[in-house]
Amino acid sequence: MNLIEFTQKLLRIQSITPRDMGCFDLIEPELKELGFSTKRINYLNVENLYAEIGSGENFCFLGHTDVVPTGPVESWSCDPFAAEIKENVITARGAADMKSSISAFLFALKDIDLSKNRKKISILLTSNEEGDAKDGTIEKVLDELKQNNNAINYCLAGEPSSKNELGDTVRIGRRGSLSGSLTIIGKQGHVAYPSDVVNPIMLSGGIIKELSEKQWDQGNENFPPTSFQISNINAGTGAKNVVPGDLKIEFNFRFSPEITEDEIKAEVVKVIEENIKNYELDWELNANPFYTEKLFLRNIVTKSIKKITGINTIEDTGGGTSDGRFMHPHGAEVVELGPINASIHKIDEHIKIDHLEVLKDIYRDILISYIES
Ligand SMILES: [Zn+2]
């Protein structure tokens, strides 16, 4: 099986998050054949595959085999799990995020002489990146590795980082993500009796205005300023003549390292309490921001991209959250490099065959530089 055939085979598995559905069964024997020792580390309902070869400093490729749901299948130009190739493009759910990266890395490994390797190379794959990553257990796997004196020093994540051309952008950090759920408690009643009601919808106006206009920080040279967005507002009884008893707002912060989770929370509470008395507020921290300061892995990746594609890559911290956030607190240098992200999570997700080959060549060059460093 060649790179393209293997990628198609992986894409035909309907591994909708948080299920692996047999992707590991396809990958594991290939790694064993290359001399890797492999281990399944499962927590709750989530499967993880860890494989390693060599000893010493640990260079780990991080990936996930799960994909997001397809959305309406009839909107796709082809079956999202058929992995058809048309005009040198593979269209399938997971083609860009990120089964192609996994197979590119695997075939990069096949392409180098591992007998010369005197360092540790590992692969960590999870089946729950796209879903609720709390059971996603990358953290638990990392704890287990650390206990066995097997901490990861360098992490290359295959997340789709590229913008217009393969390799034009890599991620060396990500913003934090903090979600909140605010319930404004009012008093239900007839719209014709304003003195008998407390209207939570009208009370929400001031709070929304202040939170949306507020400057949370200025960001810094590596991060844009912290942003606030509302994703949902819900109120109303269904009747046009009734003031509802409460209103619920769901919101999210994407935050830079210039502000902390606690500082954001305190500011939000201040704004709320300036406006209303009765409310309930729940928080969920999805991710803290991280940033890779050290240059060792960054330089290797940047040079390999230049060598293979001629592109001077941009290192940035954009995009949503990624599993890189679990690696960084464990002391790993994290760089994310993968396919163009324009079609991820969308109808007709795809990757160009050329890009799959180029990605493999870049990964191969990164591995060689690491081994020879
Ligand atoms: Zn992904």
Coordinates of C-alpha atoms and ligand atoms in Angstrom, one line a residue:
M1 CA 0.0 0.0 0.0
N2 CA 1.4 3.4 -0.9
L3 CA 0.8 6.7 1.0
I4 CA -2.3 7.6 -1.0
E5 CA -3.9 4.2 -0.7
F6 CA -3.2 4.1 3.0
T7 CA -4.7 7.5 3.5
Q8 CA -7.8 6.5 1.7
K9 CA -8.1 3.4 3.8
L10 CA -7.9 5.5 7.0
L11 CA -10.4 8.0 5.7
R12 CA -12.9 5.2 4.9
I13 CA -13.2 4.4 8.6
Q14 CA -16.1 6.3 10.1
S15 CA -14.3 7.3 13.3
I16 CA -16.6 10.0 14.4
T17 CA -15.5 11.5 17.7
P18 CA -14.8 10.0 20.2
R19 CA -14.5 6.7 18.5
D20 CA -11.4 5.2 16.8
M21 CA -13.4 2.5 15.0
G22 CA -10.4 0.5 14.0
C23 CA -8.0 3.2 12.8
F24 CA -5.4 2.1 15.3
D25 CA -5.8 -1.5 14.0
L26 CA -4.6 -0.2 10.7
I27 CA -1.8 1.9 12.0
E28 CA -0.4 -0.2 14.8
P29 CA 0.9 -3.2 12.6
E30 CA 2.7 -0.7 10.3
L31 CA 4.5 0.8 13.3
K32 CA 5.4 -2.7 14.6
E33 CA 6.9 -3.6 11.3
L34 CA 9.2 -0.5 11.6
G35 CA 10.4 -1.8 14.9
F36 CA 8.2 0.4 17.2
S37 CA 6.9 -1.0 20.5
T38 CA 3.3 -0.1 20.8
K39 CA 0.8 0.2 23.6
R40 CA -2.9 0.9 23.8
I41 CA -3.7 3.2 26.7
N42 CA -7.5 3.3 27.2
Y43 CA -9.4 5.5 29.7
L44 CA -13.1 5.3 30.1
N45 CA -14.5 5.1 26.5
V46 CA -11.4 6.6 24.8
E47 CA -8.7 4.7 23.1
N48 CA -5.1 6.0 22.7
L49 CA -2.2 4.5 20.9
Y50 CA 1.4 5.1 22.0
A51 CA 4.3 3.8 20.0
E52 CA 8.1 4.4 20.4
I53 CA 11.4 3.4 19.0
G54 CA 14.9 4.3 20.3
S55 CA 15.9 5.8 23.6
G56 CA 16.9 9.2 25.2
E57 CA 15.2 12.5 24.4
N58 CA 11.6 11.9 23.2
F59 CA 10.4 13.4 19.9
C60 CA 6.7 12.7 19.7
F61 CA 4.3 13.0 16.8
L62 CA 0.8 13.9 18.2
G63 CA -2.3 13.2 16.3
H64 CA -6.0 12.2 16.5
T65 CA -7.9 9.6 14.5
D66 CA -11.4 10.9 15.4
V67 CA -13.2 13.3 13.0
V68 CA -16.2 15.6 13.5
P69 CA -19.6 14.6 12.2
T70 CA -20.2 15.0 8.4
G71 CA -23.2 17.4 8.6
P72 CA -25.9 16.8 6.0
V73 CA -24.4 14.0 3.7
E74 CA -26.6 15.2 0.8
S75 CA -24.7 18.5 0.8
W76 CA -21.4 16.7 0.0
S77 CA -20.4 16.3 -3.6
C78 CA -19.5 12.7 -2.8
D79 CA -19.8 10.2 0.1
P80 CA -17.8 11.7 3.0
F81 CA -16.3 8.3 3.8
A82 CA -15.6 7.0 0.3
A83 CA -12.3 9.0 0.1
E84 CA -12.8 9.5 -3.7
I85 CA -10.0 11.1 -5.7
K86 CA -11.1 13.6 -8.3
E87 CA -8.7 15.9 -10.1
N88 CA -5.9 15.0 -7.7
V89 CA -7.9 15.9 -4.6
I90 CA -9.1 13.5 -1.9
T91 CA -12.4 14.6 -0.5
A92 CA -13.5 13.0 2.8
R93 CA -14.2 13.9 6.4
G94 CA -10.8 13.9 8.2
A95 CA -8.8 14.5 5.0
A96 CA -7.4 17.7 6.4
D97 CA -8.1 17.3 10.1
M98 CA -6.1 15.1 10.4
K99 CA -5.8 11.6 9.1
S100 CA -3.6 12.7 6.2
S101 CA -1.0 14.0 8.6
I102 CA -1.0 10.7 10.4
S103 CA -0.4 8.7 7.2
A104 CA 2.2 11.3 6.0
F105 CA 4.1 10.9 9.2
L106 CA 3.9 7.1 9.0
F107 CA 5.2 7.1 5.5
A108 CA 7.9 9.6 6.4
L109 CA 9.1 7.0 9.0
K110 CA 9.0 4.3 6.4
D111 CA 11.2 6.4 4.2
I112 CA 14.1 6.9 6.6
D113 CA 16.8 4.5 7.9
L114 CA 15.8 4.1 11.5
S115 CA 18.7 1.8 12.2
K116 CA 20.9 5.0 12.4
N117 CA 18.6 6.6 14.9
R118 CA 20.1 7.0 18.4
K119 CA 17.2 9.0 19.8
K120 CA 13.6 8.2 20.8
I121 CA 10.9 8.8 18.3
S122 CA 7.3 8.3 19.4
I123 CA 3.8 8.6 18.2
L124 CA 0.8 9.4 20.4
L125 CA -2.6 9.1 18.8
T126 CA -5.9 9.8 20.5
S127 CA -9.5 9.2 19.5
N128 CA -11.0 12.0 21.4
E129 CA -9.5 15.3 20.3
E130 CA -12.6 16.8 18.5
G131 CA -15.0 15.9 21.3
D132 CA -14.9 16.7 25.0
A133 CA -11.2 16.3 25.4
K134 CA -11.5 15.9 29.2
D135 CA -11.9 12.2 28.9
G136 CA -9.4 12.6 25.9
T137 CA -6.9 11.5 28.4
I138 CA -3.9 12.9 26.6
E139 CA -3.2 14.3 30.0
K140 CA -3.5 10.9 31.7
V141 CA -1.3 9.3 29.0
L142 CA 1.3 12.0 29.6
D143 CA 1.2 11.4 33.3
E144 CA 1.7 7.7 32.8
L145 CA 4.6 8.4 30.5
K146 CA 6.2 10.8 32.9
Q147 CA 5.9 8.3 35.8
N148 CA 7.9 5.9 33.6
N149 CA 10.6 8.5 33.1
N150 CA 9.4 9.0 29.5
A151 CA 8.5 12.7 29.3
I152 CA 8.1 14.1 25.9
N153 CA 10.7 16.8 24.9
Y154 CA 9.6 17.7 21.5
C155 CA 6.1 17.5 20.1
L156 CA 5.2 17.8 16.4
A157 CA 1.4 17.9 16.1
G158 CA -0.2 17.2 12.8
E159 CA -3.0 19.7 13.1
P160 CA -4.0 21.5 9.9
S161 CA -1.9 24.7 10.4
S162 CA -1.5 25.8 6.8
K163 CA -3.4 28.7 5.3
N164 CA -3.0 29.0 1.5
E165 CA 0.0 26.8 0.7
L166 CA 1.2 23.8 2.5
G167 CA 3.7 24.8 5.2
D168 CA 3.0 28.6 5.0
T169 CA 2.0 28.6 8.6
V170 CA 2.9 26.6 11.7
R171 CA 1.4 27.1 15.2
I172 CA 3.8 27.5 18.1
G173 CA 1.1 28.3 20.6
R174 CA -2.6 28.7 21.0
R175 CA -4.9 31.1 22.8
G176 CA -6.7 29.9 25.9
S177 CA -10.5 29.2 25.8
L178 CA -12.8 30.0 28.7
S179 CA -16.6 29.5 28.4
G180 CA -19.3 31.0 30.6
S181 CA -23.0 30.4 31.1
L182 CA -24.9 33.3 32.6
T183 CA -28.5 33.0 33.8
I184 CA -30.2 36.4 34.5
I185 CA -33.0 35.8 36.9
G186 CA -36.0 38.1 36.5
K187 CA -39.7 37.8 37.4
Q188 CA -42.2 36.4 35.0
G189 CA -45.5 38.1 34.4
H190 CA -47.9 39.8 32.0
V191 CA -46.4 42.4 29.6
A192 CA -49.3 44.7 30.5
Y193 CA -48.2 45.0 34.1
P194 CA -44.6 46.3 34.0
S195 CA -44.5 47.1 37.7
D196 CA -45.1 43.4 38.5
V197 CA -42.3 42.0 36.3
V198 CA -38.5 42.0 36.2
N199 CA -37.6 41.6 32.5
P200 CA -34.3 39.6 32.2
I201 CA -34.2 40.4 28.4
M202 CA -34.1 44.1 29.0
L203 CA -31.6 43.7 31.8
S204 CA -29.3 41.8 29.5
G205 CA -28.8 44.8 27.2
G206 CA -26.4 46.7 29.5
I207 CA -24.4 43.6 30.4
I208 CA -23.9 42.6 26.7
K209 CA -23.0 46.1 25.7
E210 CA -20.3 46.5 28.4
L211 CA -18.8 43.0 27.8
S212 CA -18.7 43.5 24.1
E213 CA -17.1 46.9 24.2
K214 CA -14.5 46.1 26.9
Q215 CA -10.8 45.9 26.0
W216 CA -9.6 42.9 27.9
D217 CA -5.9 43.3 27.1
Q218 CA -3.7 44.4 24.2
G219 CA -2.4 40.9 23.4
N220 CA 1.4 40.9 22.8
E221 CA 3.8 40.3 19.9
N222 CA 2.8 36.7 19.7
F223 CA -0.9 36.8 20.6
P224 CA -3.8 39.0 19.4
P225 CA -5.9 40.7 22.1
T226 CA -8.3 38.6 24.1
S227 CA -11.7 38.4 22.5
F228 CA -15.2 38.0 23.8
Q229 CA -18.1 36.4 21.8
I230 CA -21.6 35.4 22.6
S231 CA -22.7 32.1 21.1
N232 CA -26.2 31.8 22.3
I233 CA -29.0 33.8 24.0
N234 CA -32.2 32.1 25.1
A235 CA -35.3 33.6 26.7
G236 CA -39.0 33.7 26.2
T237 CA -42.0 31.5 27.1
G238 CA -43.4 31.3 23.6
A239 CA -46.3 33.7 24.4
K240 CA -46.0 37.2 23.0
N241 CA -47.7 38.8 26.1
V242 CA -45.5 37.2 28.8
V243 CA -42.2 38.5 30.2
P244 CA -40.0 35.4 30.9
G245 CA -38.6 34.6 34.3
D246 CA -35.0 34.2 33.1
L247 CA -32.6 34.5 30.3
K248 CA -29.5 32.4 29.5
I249 CA -26.4 33.7 27.7
E250 CA -23.6 31.4 26.6
F251 CA -20.3 33.1 25.9
N252 CA -16.6 32.4 25.3
F253 CA -13.3 34.1 25.7
R254 CA -10.3 33.4 23.6
F255 CA -7.5 34.7 25.8
S256 CA -3.9 35.7 25.5
P257 CA -1.3 35.0 28.2
E258 CA -1.6 38.7 29.1
I259 CA -4.7 37.9 31.2
T260 CA -5.5 35.0 33.4
E261 CA -8.6 32.9 33.8
D262 CA -9.2 34.5 37.3
E263 CA -8.8 38.0 36.0
I264 CA -11.4 37.5 33.3
K265 CA -13.8 35.9 35.7
A266 CA -13.4 38.8 38.2
E267 CA -14.0 41.4 35.4
V268 CA -17.1 39.7 34.2
V269 CA -18.6 39.4 37.7
K270 CA -17.9 43.1 38.2
V271 CA -19.8 44.0 35.0
I272 CA -22.7 41.7 35.9
E273 CA -23.0 43.0 39.4
E274 CA -23.0 46.6 38.3
N275 CA -26.1 45.8 36.3
I276 CA -28.1 43.2 38.1
K277 CA -28.5 41.4 41.4
N278 CA -30.0 38.0 40.7
Y279 CA -28.0 35.7 38.5
E280 CA -26.2 32.4 38.2
L281 CA -22.9 32.0 36.6
D282 CA -21.0 28.8 35.6
W283 CA -17.6 28.6 34.1
E284 CA -15.7 26.1 32.1
L285 CA -12.0 26.4 31.3
N286 CA -11.4 24.6 28.1
A287 CA -7.7 25.5 27.7
N288 CA -5.0 27.7 29.0
P289 CA -2.9 29.6 26.5
F290 CA 0.5 28.2 25.7
Y291 CA 3.6 29.4 23.7
T292 CA 6.8 27.6 22.7
E293 CA 9.6 30.0 23.5
K294 CA 12.5 27.5 22.8
L295 CA 13.8 27.4 19.3
F296 CA 15.2 23.9 18.8
L297 CA 12.1 22.3 17.3
R298 CA 10.9 25.6 15.8
N299 CA 14.2 26.0 13.9
I300 CA 14.1 22.4 12.6
V301 CA 10.6 22.7 11.3
T302 CA 11.1 26.1 9.7
K303 CA 14.3 24.9 7.9
S304 CA 12.6 21.7 6.6
I305 CA 9.6 23.7 5.3
K306 CA 12.0 26.1 3.5
K307 CA 14.1 23.2 2.1
I308 CA 11.2 21.2 0.7
T309 CA 8.8 24.0 -0.4
G310 CA 10.9 27.2 -0.6
I311 CA 8.4 28.9 1.8
N312 CA 9.4 31.1 4.7
T313 CA 6.8 29.8 7.1
I314 CA 5.0 32.1 9.5
E315 CA 4.9 31.0 13.1
D316 CA 1.7 32.0 14.8
T317 CA -0.8 31.2 17.6
G318 CA -4.1 31.4 15.7
G319 CA -6.9 28.8 15.5
G320 CA -8.9 27.0 18.1
T321 CA -7.6 24.9 20.9
S322 CA -5.5 21.8 20.2
D323 CA -4.1 18.9 22.1
G324 CA -0.7 20.8 22.1
R325 CA -2.0 22.5 25.2
F326 CA -1.6 19.3 27.2
M327 CA 1.9 18.7 25.9
H328 CA 3.3 22.2 26.7
P329 CA 2.7 22.1 30.5
H330 CA 4.7 18.8 30.6
G331 CA 7.7 20.7 29.3
A332 CA 7.5 19.8 25.6
E333 CA 8.4 22.2 22.8
V334 CA 5.3 22.1 20.6
V335 CA 5.0 22.9 16.9
E336 CA 1.9 22.2 14.9
L337 CA 2.3 21.6 11.2
G338 CA -0.3 20.1 8.9
P339 CA -2.6 20.5 5.8
I340 CA -4.5 23.6 4.7
N341 CA -7.3 24.2 7.2
A342 CA -9.8 26.1 4.9
S343 CA -12.0 23.0 4.6
I344 CA -11.8 21.5 8.0
H345 CA -15.1 20.7 9.8
K346 CA -16.9 21.8 6.6
I347 CA -18.8 20.1 3.8
D348 CA -16.4 18.6 1.2
E349 CA -13.3 18.6 3.5
H350 CA -10.3 17.7 1.3
I351 CA -6.6 17.6 0.7
K352 CA -4.6 17.8 -2.6
I353 CA -2.6 14.7 -3.3
D354 CA 0.4 16.9 -4.0
H355 CA 0.1 18.3 -0.5
L356 CA -0.1 14.9 1.0
E357 CA 3.3 14.1 -0.6
V358 CA 4.8 17.4 0.3
L359 CA 3.7 17.0 3.9
K360 CA 5.4 13.6 4.0
D361 CA 8.6 15.0 2.6
I362 CA 8.6 17.8 5.2
Y363 CA 8.0 15.4 8.0
R364 CA 10.7 13.2 6.7
D365 CA 13.2 16.1 6.6
I366 CA 12.2 17.1 10.1
L367 CA 12.8 13.5 11.4
I368 CA 16.2 13.4 9.7
S369 CA 17.3 16.7 11.1
Y370 CA 16.2 15.6 14.5
I371 CA 18.0 12.3 14.3
E372 CA 21.2 14.0 13.1
S373 CA 21.1 16.9 15.5
Ligands
ZN1 ZN -7.6 18.3 14.5

